[in-house]
Structures are given as structure tokens and as C-alpha cells.
PDB file of C-alpha atoms in Angstrom:
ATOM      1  CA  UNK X   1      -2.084  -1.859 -27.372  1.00 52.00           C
ATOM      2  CA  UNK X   2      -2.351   1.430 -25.800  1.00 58.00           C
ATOM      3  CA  UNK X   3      -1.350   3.607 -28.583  1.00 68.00           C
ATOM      4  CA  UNK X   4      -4.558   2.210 -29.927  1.00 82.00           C
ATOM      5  CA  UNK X   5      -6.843   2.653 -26.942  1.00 78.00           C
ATOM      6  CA  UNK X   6      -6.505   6.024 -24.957  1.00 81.00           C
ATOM      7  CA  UNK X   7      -6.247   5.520 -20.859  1.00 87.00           C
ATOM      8  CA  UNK X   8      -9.439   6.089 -19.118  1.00 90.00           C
ATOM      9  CA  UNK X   9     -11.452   4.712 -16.215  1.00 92.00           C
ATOM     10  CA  UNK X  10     -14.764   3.760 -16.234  1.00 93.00           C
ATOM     11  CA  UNK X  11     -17.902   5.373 -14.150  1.00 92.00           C
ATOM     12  CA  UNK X  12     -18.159   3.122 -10.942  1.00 90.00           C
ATOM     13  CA  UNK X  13     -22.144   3.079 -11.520  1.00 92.00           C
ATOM     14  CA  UNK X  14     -22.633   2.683 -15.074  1.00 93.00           C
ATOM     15  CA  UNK X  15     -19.485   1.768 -16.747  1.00 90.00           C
ATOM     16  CA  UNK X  16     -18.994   3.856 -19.589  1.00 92.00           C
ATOM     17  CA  UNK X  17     -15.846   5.265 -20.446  1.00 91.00           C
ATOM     18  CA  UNK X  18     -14.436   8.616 -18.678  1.00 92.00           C
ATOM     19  CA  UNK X  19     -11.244  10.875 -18.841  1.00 91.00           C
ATOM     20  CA  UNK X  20      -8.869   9.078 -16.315  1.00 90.00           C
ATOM     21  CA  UNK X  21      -9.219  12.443 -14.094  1.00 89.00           C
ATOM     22  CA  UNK X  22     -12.561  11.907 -13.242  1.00 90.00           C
ATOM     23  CA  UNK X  23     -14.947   9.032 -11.089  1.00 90.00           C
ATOM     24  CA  UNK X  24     -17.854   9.514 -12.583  1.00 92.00           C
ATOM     25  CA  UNK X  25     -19.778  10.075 -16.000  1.00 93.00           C
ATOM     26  CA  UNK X  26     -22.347  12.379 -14.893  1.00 93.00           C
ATOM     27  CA  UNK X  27     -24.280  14.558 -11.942  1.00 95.00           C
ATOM     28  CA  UNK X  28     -27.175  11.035 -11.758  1.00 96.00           C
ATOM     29  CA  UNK X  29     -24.439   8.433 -11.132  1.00 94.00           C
ATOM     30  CA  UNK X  30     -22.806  10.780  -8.401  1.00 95.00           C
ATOM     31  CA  UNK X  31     -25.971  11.305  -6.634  1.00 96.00           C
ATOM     32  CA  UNK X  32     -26.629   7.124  -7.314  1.00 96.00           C
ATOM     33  CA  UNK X  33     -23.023   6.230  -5.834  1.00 96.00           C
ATOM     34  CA  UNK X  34     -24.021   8.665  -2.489  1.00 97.00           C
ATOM     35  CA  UNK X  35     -27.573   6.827  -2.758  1.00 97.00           C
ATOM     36  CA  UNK X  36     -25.933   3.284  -2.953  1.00 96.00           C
ATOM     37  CA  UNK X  37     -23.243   4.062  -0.386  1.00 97.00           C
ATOM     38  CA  UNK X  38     -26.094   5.493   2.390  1.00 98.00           C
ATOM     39  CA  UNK X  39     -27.966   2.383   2.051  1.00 98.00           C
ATOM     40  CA  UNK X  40     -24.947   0.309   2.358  1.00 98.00           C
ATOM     41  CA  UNK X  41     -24.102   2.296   5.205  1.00 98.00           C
ATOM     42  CA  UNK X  42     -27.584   1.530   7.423  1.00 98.00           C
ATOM     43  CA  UNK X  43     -27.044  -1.967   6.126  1.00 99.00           C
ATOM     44  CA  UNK X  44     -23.754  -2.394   8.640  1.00 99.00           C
ATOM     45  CA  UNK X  45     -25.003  -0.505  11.151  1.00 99.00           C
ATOM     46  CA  UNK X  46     -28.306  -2.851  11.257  1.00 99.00           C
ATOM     47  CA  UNK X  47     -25.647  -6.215  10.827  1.00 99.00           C
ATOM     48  CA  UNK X  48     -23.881  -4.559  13.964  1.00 99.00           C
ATOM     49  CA  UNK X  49     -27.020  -4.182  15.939  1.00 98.00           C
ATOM     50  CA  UNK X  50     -28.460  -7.384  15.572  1.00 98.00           C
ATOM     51  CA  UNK X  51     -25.052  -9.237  16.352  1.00 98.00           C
ATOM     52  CA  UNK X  52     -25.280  -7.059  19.380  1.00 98.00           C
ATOM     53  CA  UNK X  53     -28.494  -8.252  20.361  1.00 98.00           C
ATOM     54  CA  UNK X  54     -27.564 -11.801  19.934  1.00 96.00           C
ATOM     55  CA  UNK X  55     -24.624 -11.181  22.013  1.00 96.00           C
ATOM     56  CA  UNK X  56     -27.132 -10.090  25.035  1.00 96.00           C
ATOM     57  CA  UNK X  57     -29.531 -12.809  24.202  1.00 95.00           C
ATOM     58  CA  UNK X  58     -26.569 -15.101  24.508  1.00 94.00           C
ATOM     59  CA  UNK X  59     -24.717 -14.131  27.815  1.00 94.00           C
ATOM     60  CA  UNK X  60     -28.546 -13.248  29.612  1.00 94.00           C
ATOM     61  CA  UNK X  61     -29.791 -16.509  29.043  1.00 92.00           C
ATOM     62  CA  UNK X  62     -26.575 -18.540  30.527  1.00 80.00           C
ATOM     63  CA  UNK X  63     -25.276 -20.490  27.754  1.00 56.00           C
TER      64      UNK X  63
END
């Protein structure tokens, strides 16, 4: 089966097919990964917050 298909990876964002060096197809999906990966970023930071502020809620109110 591989002499048939050459090995390659695919581009985390769009999936085509790349040389096995590389991550991703082109200069857009780079800068959409980074995009993808801030956002993803502020999202755990705002999970960590609010579970900190139910935490306080929690032990100020005595339960």
C-alpha cells in the first residue's frame, strides 16, 4: 500500500495533503491555526475564572 501512496501529513486546518516535513499547506491556515489557538486560549482562561468565582461564591456564603 505505500509504494502506491507517497507518506505525507495533512494541514491541521484544512486537510489537504502536504510533504511530511511540513504542518501546514499555506501562510492562511498558519495564521487560522494561531487565530483558532488564541481563542481557545481566552476560552480556558474564562472556564478558570468563572470556576474561581464559584469557588468564592461557595465558601462566602457557608455551604
Amino acid at each position: 500500500m505505500s509504494d502506491i501512496i507517497k507518506q505525507h501529513n495533512h494541514c491541521q486546518i484544512c486537510g489537504k495533503a502536504i510533504p511530511v516535513s511540513e504542518t501546514y499547506c499555506s501562510e492562511e491556515c498558519k495564521k487560522r491555526y494561531a487565530i483558532m489557538m488564541k481563542r481557545r486560549k481566552l476560552i480556558v482562561y474564562a472556564m478558570y475564572a468563572l470556576i474561581g468565582i464559584i469557588l468564592v461564591v461557595v465558601l462566602l456564603t457557608g455551604q
